[in-house]
mmCIF file of C-alpha atoms in Angstrom:
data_model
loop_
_atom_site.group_PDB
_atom_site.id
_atom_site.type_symbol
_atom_site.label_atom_id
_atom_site.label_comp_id
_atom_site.label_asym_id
_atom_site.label_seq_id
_atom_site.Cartn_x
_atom_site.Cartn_y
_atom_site.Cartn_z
ATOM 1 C CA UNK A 246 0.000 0.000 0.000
ATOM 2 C CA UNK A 247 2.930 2.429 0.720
ATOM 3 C CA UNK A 248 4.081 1.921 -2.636
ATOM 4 C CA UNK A 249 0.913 3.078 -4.272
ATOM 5 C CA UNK A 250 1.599 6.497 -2.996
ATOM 6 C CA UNK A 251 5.403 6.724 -2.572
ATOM 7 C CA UNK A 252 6.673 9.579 -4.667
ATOM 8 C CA UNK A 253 3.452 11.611 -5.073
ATOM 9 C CA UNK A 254 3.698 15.357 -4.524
ATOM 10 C CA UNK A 255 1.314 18.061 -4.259
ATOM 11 C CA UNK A 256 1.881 20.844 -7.050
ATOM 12 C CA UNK A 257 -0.464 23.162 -5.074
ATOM 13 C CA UNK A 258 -0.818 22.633 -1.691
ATOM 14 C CA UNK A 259 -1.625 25.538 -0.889
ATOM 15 C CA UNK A 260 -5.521 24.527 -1.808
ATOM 16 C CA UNK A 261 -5.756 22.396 0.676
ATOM 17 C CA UNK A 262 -5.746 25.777 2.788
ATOM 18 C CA UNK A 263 -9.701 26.151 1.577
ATOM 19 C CA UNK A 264 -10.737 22.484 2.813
ATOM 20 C CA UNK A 265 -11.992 24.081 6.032
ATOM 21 C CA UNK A 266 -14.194 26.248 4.353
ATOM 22 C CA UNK A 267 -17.406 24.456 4.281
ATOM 23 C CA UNK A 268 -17.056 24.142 7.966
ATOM 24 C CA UNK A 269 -17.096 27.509 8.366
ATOM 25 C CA UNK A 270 -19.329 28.961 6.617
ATOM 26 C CA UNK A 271 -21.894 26.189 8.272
ATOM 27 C CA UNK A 272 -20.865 27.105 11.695
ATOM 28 C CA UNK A 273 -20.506 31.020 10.645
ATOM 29 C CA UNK A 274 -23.684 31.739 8.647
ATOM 30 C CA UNK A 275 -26.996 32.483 10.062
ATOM 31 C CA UNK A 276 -29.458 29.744 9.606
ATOM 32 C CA UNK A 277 -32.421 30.616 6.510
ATOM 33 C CA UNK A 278 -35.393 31.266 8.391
ATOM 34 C CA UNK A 279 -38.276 29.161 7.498
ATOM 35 C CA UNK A 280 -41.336 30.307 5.729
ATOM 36 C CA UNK A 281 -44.711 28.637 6.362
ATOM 37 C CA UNK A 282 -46.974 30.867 4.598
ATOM 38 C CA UNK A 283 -45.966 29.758 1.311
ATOM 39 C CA UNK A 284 -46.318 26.504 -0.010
ATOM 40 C CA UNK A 285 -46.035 24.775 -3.613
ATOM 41 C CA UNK A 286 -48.804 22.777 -4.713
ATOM 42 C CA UNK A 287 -47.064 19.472 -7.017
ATOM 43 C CA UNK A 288 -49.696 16.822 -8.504
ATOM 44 C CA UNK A 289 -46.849 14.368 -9.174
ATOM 45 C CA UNK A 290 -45.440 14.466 -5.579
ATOM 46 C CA UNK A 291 -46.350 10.638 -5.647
ATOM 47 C CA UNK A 292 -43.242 9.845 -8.235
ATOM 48 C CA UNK A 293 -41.338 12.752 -6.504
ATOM 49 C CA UNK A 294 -41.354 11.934 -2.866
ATOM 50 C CA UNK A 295 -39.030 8.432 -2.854
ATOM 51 C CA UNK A 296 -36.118 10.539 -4.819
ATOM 52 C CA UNK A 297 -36.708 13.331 -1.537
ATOM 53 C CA UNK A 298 -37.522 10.404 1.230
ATOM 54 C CA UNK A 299 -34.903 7.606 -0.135
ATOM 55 C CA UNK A 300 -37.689 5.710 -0.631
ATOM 56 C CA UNK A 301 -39.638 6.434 2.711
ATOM 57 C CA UNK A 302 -36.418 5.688 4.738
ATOM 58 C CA UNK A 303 -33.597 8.483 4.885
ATOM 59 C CA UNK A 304 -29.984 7.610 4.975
ATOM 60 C CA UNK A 305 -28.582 8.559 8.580
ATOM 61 C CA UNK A 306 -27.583 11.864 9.040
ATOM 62 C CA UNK A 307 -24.074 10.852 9.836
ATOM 63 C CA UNK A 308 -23.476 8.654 6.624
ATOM 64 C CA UNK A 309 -24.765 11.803 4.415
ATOM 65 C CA UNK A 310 -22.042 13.847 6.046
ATOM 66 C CA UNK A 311 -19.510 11.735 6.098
ATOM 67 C CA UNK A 312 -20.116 10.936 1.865
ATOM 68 C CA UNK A 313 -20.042 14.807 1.531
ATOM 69 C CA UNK A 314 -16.816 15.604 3.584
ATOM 70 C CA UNK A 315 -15.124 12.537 1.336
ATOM 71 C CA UNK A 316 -16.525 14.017 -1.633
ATOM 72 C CA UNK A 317 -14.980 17.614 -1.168
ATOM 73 C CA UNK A 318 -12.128 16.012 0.080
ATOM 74 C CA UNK A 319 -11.274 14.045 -2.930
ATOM 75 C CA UNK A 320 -12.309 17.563 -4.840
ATOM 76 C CA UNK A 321 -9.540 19.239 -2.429
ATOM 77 C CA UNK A 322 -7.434 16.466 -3.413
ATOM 78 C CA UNK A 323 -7.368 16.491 -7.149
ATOM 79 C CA UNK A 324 -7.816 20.762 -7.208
ATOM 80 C CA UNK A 325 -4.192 20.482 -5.451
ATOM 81 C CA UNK A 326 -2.563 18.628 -8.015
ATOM 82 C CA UNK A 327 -0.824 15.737 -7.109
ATOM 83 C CA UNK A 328 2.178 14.721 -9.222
ATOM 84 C CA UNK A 329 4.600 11.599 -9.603
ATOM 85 C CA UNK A 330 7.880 12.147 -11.227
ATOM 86 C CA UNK A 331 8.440 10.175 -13.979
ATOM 87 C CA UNK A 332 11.551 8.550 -15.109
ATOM 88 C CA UNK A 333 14.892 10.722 -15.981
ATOM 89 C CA UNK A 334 14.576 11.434 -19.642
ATOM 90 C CA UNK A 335 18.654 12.571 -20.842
ATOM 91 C CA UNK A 336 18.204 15.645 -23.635
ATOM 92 C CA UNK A 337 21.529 15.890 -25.377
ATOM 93 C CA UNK A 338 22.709 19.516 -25.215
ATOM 94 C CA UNK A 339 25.673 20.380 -27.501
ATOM 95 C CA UNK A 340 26.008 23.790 -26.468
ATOM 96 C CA UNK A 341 26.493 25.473 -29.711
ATOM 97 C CA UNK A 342 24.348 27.550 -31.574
ATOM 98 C CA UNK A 343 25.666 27.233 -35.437
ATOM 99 C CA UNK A 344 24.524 29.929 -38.223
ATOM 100 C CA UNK A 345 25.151 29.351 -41.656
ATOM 101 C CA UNK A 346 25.904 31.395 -44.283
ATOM 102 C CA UNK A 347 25.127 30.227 -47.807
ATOM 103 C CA UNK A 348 26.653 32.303 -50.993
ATOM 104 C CA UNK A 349 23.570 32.610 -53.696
ATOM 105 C CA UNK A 350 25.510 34.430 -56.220
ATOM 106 C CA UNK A 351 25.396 34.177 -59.582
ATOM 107 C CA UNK A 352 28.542 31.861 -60.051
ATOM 108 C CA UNK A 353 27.144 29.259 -57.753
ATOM 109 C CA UNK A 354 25.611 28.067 -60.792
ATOM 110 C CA UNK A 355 28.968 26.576 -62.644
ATOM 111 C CA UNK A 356 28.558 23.007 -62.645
ATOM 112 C CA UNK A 357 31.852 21.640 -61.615
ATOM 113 C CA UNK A 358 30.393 19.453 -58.394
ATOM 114 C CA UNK A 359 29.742 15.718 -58.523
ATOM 115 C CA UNK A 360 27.018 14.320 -56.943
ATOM 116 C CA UNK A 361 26.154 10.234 -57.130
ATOM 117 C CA UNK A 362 28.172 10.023 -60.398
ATOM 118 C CA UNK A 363 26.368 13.238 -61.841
ATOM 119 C CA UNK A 364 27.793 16.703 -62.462
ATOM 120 C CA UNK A 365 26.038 19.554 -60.478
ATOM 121 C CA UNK A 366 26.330 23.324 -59.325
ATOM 122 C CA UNK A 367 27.745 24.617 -56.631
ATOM 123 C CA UNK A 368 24.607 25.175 -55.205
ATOM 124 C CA UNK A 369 22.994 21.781 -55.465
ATOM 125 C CA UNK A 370 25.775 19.398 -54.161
ATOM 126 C CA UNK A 371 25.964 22.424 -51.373
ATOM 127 C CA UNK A 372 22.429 21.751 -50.506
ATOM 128 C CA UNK A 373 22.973 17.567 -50.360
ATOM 129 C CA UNK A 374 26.165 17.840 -48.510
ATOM 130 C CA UNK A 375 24.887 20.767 -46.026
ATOM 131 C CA UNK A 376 21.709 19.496 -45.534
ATOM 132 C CA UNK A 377 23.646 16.084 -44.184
ATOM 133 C CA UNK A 378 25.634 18.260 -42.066
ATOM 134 C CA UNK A 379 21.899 19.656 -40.703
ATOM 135 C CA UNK A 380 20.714 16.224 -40.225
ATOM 136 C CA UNK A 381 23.567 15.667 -37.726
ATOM 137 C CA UNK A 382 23.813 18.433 -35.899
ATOM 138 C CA UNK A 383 21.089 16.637 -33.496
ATOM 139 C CA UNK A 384 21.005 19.165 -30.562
ATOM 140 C CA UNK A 385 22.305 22.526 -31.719
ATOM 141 C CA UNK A 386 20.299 25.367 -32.705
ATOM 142 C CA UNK A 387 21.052 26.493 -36.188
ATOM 143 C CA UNK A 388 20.371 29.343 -37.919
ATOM 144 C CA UNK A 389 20.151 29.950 -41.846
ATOM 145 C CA UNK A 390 21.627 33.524 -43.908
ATOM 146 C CA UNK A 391 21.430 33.752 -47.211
ATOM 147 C CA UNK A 392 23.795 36.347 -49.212
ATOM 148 C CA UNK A 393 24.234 38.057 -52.508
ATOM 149 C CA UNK A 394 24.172 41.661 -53.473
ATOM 150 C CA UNK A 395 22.737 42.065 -49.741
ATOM 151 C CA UNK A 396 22.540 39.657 -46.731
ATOM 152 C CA UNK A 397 19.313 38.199 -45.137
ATOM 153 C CA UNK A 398 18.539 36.188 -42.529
ATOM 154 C CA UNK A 399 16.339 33.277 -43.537
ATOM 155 C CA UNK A 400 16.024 30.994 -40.566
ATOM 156 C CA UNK A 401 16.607 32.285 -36.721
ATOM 157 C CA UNK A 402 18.211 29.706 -34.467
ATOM 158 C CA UNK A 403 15.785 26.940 -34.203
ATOM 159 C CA UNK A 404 15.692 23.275 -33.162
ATOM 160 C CA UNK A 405 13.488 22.419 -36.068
ATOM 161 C CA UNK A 406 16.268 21.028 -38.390
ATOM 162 C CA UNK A 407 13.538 20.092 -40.945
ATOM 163 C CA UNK A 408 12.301 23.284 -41.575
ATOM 164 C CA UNK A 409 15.564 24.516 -42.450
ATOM 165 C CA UNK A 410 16.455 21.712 -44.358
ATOM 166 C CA UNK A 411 13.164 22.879 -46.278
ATOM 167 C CA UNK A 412 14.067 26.395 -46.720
ATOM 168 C CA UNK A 413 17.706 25.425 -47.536
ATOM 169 C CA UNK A 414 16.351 23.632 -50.592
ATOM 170 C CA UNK A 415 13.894 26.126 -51.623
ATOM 171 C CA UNK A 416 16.930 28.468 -52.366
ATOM 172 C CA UNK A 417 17.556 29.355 -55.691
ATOM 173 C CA UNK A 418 20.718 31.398 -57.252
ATOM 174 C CA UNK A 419 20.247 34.845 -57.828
ATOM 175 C CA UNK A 420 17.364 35.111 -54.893
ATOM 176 C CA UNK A 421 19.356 37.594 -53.445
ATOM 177 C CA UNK A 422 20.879 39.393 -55.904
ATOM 178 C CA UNK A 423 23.869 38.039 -58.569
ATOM 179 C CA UNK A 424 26.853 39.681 -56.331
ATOM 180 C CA UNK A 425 28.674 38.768 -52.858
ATOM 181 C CA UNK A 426 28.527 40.189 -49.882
ATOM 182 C CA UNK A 427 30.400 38.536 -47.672
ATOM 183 C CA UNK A 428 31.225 41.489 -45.210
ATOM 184 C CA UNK A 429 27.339 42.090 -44.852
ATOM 185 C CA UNK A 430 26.546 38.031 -44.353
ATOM 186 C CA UNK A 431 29.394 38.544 -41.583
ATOM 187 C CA UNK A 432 27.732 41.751 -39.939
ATOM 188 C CA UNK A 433 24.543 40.152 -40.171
ATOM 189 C CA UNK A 434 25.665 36.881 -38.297
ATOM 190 C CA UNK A 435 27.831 38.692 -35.280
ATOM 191 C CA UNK A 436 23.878 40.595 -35.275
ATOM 192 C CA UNK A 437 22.534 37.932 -34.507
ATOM 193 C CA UNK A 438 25.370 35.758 -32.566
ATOM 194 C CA UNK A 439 26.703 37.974 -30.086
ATOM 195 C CA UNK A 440 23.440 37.814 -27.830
ATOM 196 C CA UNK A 441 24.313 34.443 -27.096
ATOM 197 C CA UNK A 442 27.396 32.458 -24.443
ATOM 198 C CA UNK A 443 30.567 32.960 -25.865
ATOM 199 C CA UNK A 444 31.099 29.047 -26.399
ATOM 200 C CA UNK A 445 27.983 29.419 -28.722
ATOM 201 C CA UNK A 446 29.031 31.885 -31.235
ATOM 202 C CA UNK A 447 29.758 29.830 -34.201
ATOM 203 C CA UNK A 448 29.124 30.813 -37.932
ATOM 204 C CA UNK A 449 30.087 28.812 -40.588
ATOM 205 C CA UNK A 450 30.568 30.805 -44.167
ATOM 206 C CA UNK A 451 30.559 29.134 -47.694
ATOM 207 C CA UNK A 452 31.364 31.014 -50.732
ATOM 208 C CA UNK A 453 32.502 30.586 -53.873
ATOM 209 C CA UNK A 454 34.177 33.899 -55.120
ATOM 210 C CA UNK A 455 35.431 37.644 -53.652
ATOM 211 C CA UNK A 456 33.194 40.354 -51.650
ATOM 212 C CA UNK A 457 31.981 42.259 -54.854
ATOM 213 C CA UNK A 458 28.618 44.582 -52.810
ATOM 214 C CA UNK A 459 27.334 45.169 -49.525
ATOM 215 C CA UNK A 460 28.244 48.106 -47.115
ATOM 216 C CA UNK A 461 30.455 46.562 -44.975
ATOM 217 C CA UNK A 462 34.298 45.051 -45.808
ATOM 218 C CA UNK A 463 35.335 41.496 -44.806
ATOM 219 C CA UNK A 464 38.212 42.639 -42.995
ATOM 220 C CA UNK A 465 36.268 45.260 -40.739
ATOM 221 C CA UNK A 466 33.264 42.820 -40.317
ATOM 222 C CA UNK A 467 36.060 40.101 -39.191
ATOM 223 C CA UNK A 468 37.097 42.414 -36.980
ATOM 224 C CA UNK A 469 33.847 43.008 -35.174
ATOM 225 C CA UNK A 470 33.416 39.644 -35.130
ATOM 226 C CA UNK A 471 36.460 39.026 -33.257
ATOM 227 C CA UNK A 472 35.092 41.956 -30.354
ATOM 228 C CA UNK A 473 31.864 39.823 -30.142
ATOM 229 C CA UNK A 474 33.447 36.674 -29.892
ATOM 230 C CA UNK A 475 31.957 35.184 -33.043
ATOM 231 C CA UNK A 476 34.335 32.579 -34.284
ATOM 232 C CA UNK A 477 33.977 32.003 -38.423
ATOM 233 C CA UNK A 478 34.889 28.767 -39.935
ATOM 234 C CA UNK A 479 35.072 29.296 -43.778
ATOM 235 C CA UNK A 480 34.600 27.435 -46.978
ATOM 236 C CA UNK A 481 35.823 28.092 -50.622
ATOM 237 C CA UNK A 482 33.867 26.063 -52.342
ATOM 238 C CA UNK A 483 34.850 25.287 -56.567
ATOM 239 C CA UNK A 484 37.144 22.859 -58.670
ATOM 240 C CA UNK A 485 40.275 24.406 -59.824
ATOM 241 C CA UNK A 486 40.264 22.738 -62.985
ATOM 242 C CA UNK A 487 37.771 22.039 -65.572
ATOM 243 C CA UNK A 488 36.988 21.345 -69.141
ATOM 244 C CA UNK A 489 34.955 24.063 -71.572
ATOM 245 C CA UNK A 490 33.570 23.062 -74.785
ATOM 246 C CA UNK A 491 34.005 25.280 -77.461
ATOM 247 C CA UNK A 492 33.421 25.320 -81.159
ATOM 248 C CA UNK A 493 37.329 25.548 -81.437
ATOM 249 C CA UNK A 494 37.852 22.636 -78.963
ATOM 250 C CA UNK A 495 38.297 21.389 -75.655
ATOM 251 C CA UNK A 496 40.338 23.735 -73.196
ATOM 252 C CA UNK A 497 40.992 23.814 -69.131
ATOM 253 C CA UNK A 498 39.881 26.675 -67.242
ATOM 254 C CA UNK A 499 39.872 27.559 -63.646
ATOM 255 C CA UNK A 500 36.325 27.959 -62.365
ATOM 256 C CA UNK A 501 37.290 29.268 -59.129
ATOM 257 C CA UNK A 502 39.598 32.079 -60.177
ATOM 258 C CA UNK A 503 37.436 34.620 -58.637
ATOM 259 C CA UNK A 504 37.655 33.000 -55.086
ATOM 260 C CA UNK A 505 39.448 35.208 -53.215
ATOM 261 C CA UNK A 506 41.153 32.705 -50.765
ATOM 262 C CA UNK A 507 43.174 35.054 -48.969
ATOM 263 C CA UNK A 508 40.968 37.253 -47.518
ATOM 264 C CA UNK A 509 38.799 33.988 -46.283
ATOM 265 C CA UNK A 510 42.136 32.584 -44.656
ATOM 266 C CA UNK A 511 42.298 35.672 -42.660
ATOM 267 C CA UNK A 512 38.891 35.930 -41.684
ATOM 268 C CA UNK A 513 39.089 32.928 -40.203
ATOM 269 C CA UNK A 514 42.548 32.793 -38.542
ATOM 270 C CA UNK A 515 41.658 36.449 -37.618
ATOM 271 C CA UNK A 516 37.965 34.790 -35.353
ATOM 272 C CA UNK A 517 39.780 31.959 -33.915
ATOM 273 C CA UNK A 518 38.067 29.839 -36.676
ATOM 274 C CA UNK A 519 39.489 27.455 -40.059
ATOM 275 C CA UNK A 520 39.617 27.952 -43.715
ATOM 276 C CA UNK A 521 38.458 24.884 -45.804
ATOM 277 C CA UNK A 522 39.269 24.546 -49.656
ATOM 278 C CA UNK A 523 36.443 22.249 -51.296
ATOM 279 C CA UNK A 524 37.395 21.804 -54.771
ATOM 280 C CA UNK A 525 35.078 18.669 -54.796
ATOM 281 C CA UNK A 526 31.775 17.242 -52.937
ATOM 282 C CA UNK A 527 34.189 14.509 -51.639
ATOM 283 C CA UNK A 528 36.061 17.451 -49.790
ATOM 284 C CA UNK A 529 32.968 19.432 -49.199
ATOM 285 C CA UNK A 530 31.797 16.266 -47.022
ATOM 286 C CA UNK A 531 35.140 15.316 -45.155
ATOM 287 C CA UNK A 532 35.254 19.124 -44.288
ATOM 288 C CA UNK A 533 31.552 19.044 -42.788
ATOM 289 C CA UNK A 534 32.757 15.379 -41.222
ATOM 290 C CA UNK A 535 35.681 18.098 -39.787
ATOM 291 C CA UNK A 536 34.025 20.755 -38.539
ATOM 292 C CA UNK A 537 31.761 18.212 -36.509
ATOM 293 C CA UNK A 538 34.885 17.207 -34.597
ATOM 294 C CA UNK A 539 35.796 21.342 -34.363
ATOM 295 C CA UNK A 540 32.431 21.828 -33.200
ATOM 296 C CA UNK A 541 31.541 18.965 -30.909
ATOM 297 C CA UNK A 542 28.421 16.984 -30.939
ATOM 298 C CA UNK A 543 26.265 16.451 -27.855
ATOM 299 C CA UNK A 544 28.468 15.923 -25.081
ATOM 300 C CA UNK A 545 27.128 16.651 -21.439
ATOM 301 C CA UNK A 546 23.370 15.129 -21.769
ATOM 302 C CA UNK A 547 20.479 17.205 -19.529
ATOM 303 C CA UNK A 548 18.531 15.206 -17.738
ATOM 304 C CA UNK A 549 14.722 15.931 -17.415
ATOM 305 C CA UNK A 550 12.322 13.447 -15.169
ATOM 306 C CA UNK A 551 8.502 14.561 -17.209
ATOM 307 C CA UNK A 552 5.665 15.575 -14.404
ATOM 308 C CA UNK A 553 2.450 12.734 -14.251
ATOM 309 C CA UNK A 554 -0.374 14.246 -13.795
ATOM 310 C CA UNK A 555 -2.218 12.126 -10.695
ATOM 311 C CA UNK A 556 -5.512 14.640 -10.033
ATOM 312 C CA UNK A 557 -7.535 12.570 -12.498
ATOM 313 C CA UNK A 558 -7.828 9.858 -9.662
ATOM 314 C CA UNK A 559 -9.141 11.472 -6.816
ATOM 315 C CA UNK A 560 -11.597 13.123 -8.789
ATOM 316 C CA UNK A 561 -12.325 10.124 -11.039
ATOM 317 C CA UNK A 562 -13.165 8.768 -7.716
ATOM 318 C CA UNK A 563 -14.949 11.557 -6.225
ATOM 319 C CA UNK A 564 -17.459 11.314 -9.427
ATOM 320 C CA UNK A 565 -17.620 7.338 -8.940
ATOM 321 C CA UNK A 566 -19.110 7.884 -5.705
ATOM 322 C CA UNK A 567 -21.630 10.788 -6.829
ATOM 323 C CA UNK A 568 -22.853 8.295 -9.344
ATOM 324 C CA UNK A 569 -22.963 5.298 -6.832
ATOM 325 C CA UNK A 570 -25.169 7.754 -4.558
ATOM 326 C CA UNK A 571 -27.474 8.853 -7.098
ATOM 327 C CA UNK A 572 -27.998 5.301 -8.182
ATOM 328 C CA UNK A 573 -28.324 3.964 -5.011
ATOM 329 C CA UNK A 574 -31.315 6.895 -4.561
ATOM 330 C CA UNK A 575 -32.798 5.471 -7.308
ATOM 331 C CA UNK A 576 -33.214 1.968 -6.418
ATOM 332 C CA UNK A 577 -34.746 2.751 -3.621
ATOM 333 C CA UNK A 578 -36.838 4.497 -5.193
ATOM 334 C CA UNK A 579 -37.651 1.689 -7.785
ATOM 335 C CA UNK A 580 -37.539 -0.931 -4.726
ATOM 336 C CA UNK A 581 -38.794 1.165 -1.871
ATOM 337 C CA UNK A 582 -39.156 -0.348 1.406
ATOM 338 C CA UNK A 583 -42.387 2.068 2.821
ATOM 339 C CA UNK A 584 -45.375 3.043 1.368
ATOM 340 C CA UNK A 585 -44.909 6.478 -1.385
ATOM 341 C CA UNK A 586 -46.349 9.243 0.200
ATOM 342 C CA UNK A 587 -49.784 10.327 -1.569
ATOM 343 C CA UNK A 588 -49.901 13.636 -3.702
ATOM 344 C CA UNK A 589 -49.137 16.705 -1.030
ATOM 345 C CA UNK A 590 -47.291 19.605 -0.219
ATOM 346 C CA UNK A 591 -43.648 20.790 -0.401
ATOM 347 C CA UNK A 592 -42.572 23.643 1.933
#
């Protein structure tokens, strides 16, 4: 029997405080005088009188008072909310908060990316291999810019992983105008960033060419990120090689000549962060398998023990006995044990 009530707590004991009040106002309130004068006349007092009577023969006093203090009691009871602890539930907790910065200019549409045997821009094997990287990242908050000509922030830091997934693959090139602003994608992140712990403030930054727009440089957004504490992993992202057909033949080019490596080298050595080179989607996924061991996974898990709700049983029970009365009342009406009174007067 102890065990059937081991653990249980009251959420609000402080109800119990009115189970006294009943009491009180019985002992404190005048009595309502009675009134013989009037009376109400009822032709049907015949069916009416066992439900009033118990069937000719009351219930004693002291049994109706002691079902209506166990009946408030059990109301008491359940309006205090008594809770059981369930059992500890861990919730991993990575503590880092990750934004990503995704270039949507208009080279990110050269198709010098591989994906499952199948050549692909920039953008699309970016949105397979990043949207891995997503899946993984069970725990963190992550947060979703998109940059061109100007910078804007598409996702806030959420949990929902799915929904960014989503609006990662909704992108398209050119959504955001056809030139790079890395500087304002920077500024816009360290916005955004700096409100949170300083172990948190983690943006990662792919591009594929040099800041070309926006209001702010690289070097002076860098800068402010290293005040806030913002640390800025970055990723050139293009082959260095590969083949254009022409009418005149067959000829190597450079896709990624426009990638202005330096200047993402210092950014990141400048935050405290890396500088990736993918050249490939084989690169692009051992340096997302990378940054994973940079930025570690869920490490120190919360633990949580969920709150069971118990107030359903007293009152469950308290309206189990109401309906037990009630149908006791009316078997004795249907079975009484005394004559029904005849048709009268109630008073």
């Amino acid at each position: 029997m102890s065990g059937l009530f081991e653990g249980i707590e009251l959420a609000w004991p402080w109800v119990l405080w009115a189970w006294p009040l009943p009491l009180l106002l019985h002992l404190l309130l005048p009595r309502a005088r009675s009134q013989r004068g009037g009376a109400l006349r009822v032709p049907f007092y015949g069916r009416l009188g066992p439900l009033l009577s118990a069937g000719g023969r009351s219930p004693p006093s002291w049994l109706r008072w002691l079902l209506m203090l166990l009946l408030w009691s059990l109301l008491m009871l359940a309006a205090a909310r008594p809770i059981t602890l369930g059992e500890p539930v861990a919730l991993p907790q990575s503590g880092r908060d990750l934004m990503l910065a995704v270039d949507l200019s208009k080279s990110m549409e050269i198709e010098d990316m591989v994906i499952g045997g199948q050549a692909v821009n920039r953008l699309d094997a970016l949105k397979v291999l990043l949207g891995d990287f997503i899946a993984r990242r069970d725990g963190d908050r992550l947060g979703l810019i998109l940059f061109g000509r100007n910078a804007y922030l598409q996702s806030p830091f959420t949990f929902d992983h799915q929904t960014l997934r989503q609006l990662l693959l909704e992108t398209v090139i050119g959504l955001v105008g056809p030139e790079t602003a890395i500087g304002d994608a920077i500024g816009l992140a360290v916005k955004h960033l700096r409100e949170q712990p300083a172990e948190q403030r983690v943006l990662i930054l792919v591009t594929d060419g040099a800041n070309t727009a926006g209001n702010i440089e690289p070097g002076r957004a860098a800068e402010l990120a290293q005040q806030a504490g913002v640390r800025i992993h970055t990723i050139g992202i293009g082959a260095d090689r590969m083949v254009q057909r022409s009418l005149f033949g067959d000829r190597i080019v450079n896709p990624s000549a426009d990638l202005d490596e330096d200047s993402l080298r210092r950014i990141a050595e400048l935050t405290g962060g890396r500088y990736f080179r993918a050249r490939d989607s084989a690169e692009l996924a051992r340096i997302y398998a990378e940054i994973d061991e940079i930025e570690p996974l869920p490490q120190d898990d919360q633990v949580l023990r969920p709150v069971i709700e118990r107030y359903p049983w007293p009152l469950g029970l308290a309206v189990l006995l109401t309906v037990l009365a009630a149908l006791a009342g009316a078997l004795r009406q249907r079975w009484p044990n005394a004559p029904s009174p005849t048709p009268g007067t109630i008073r």
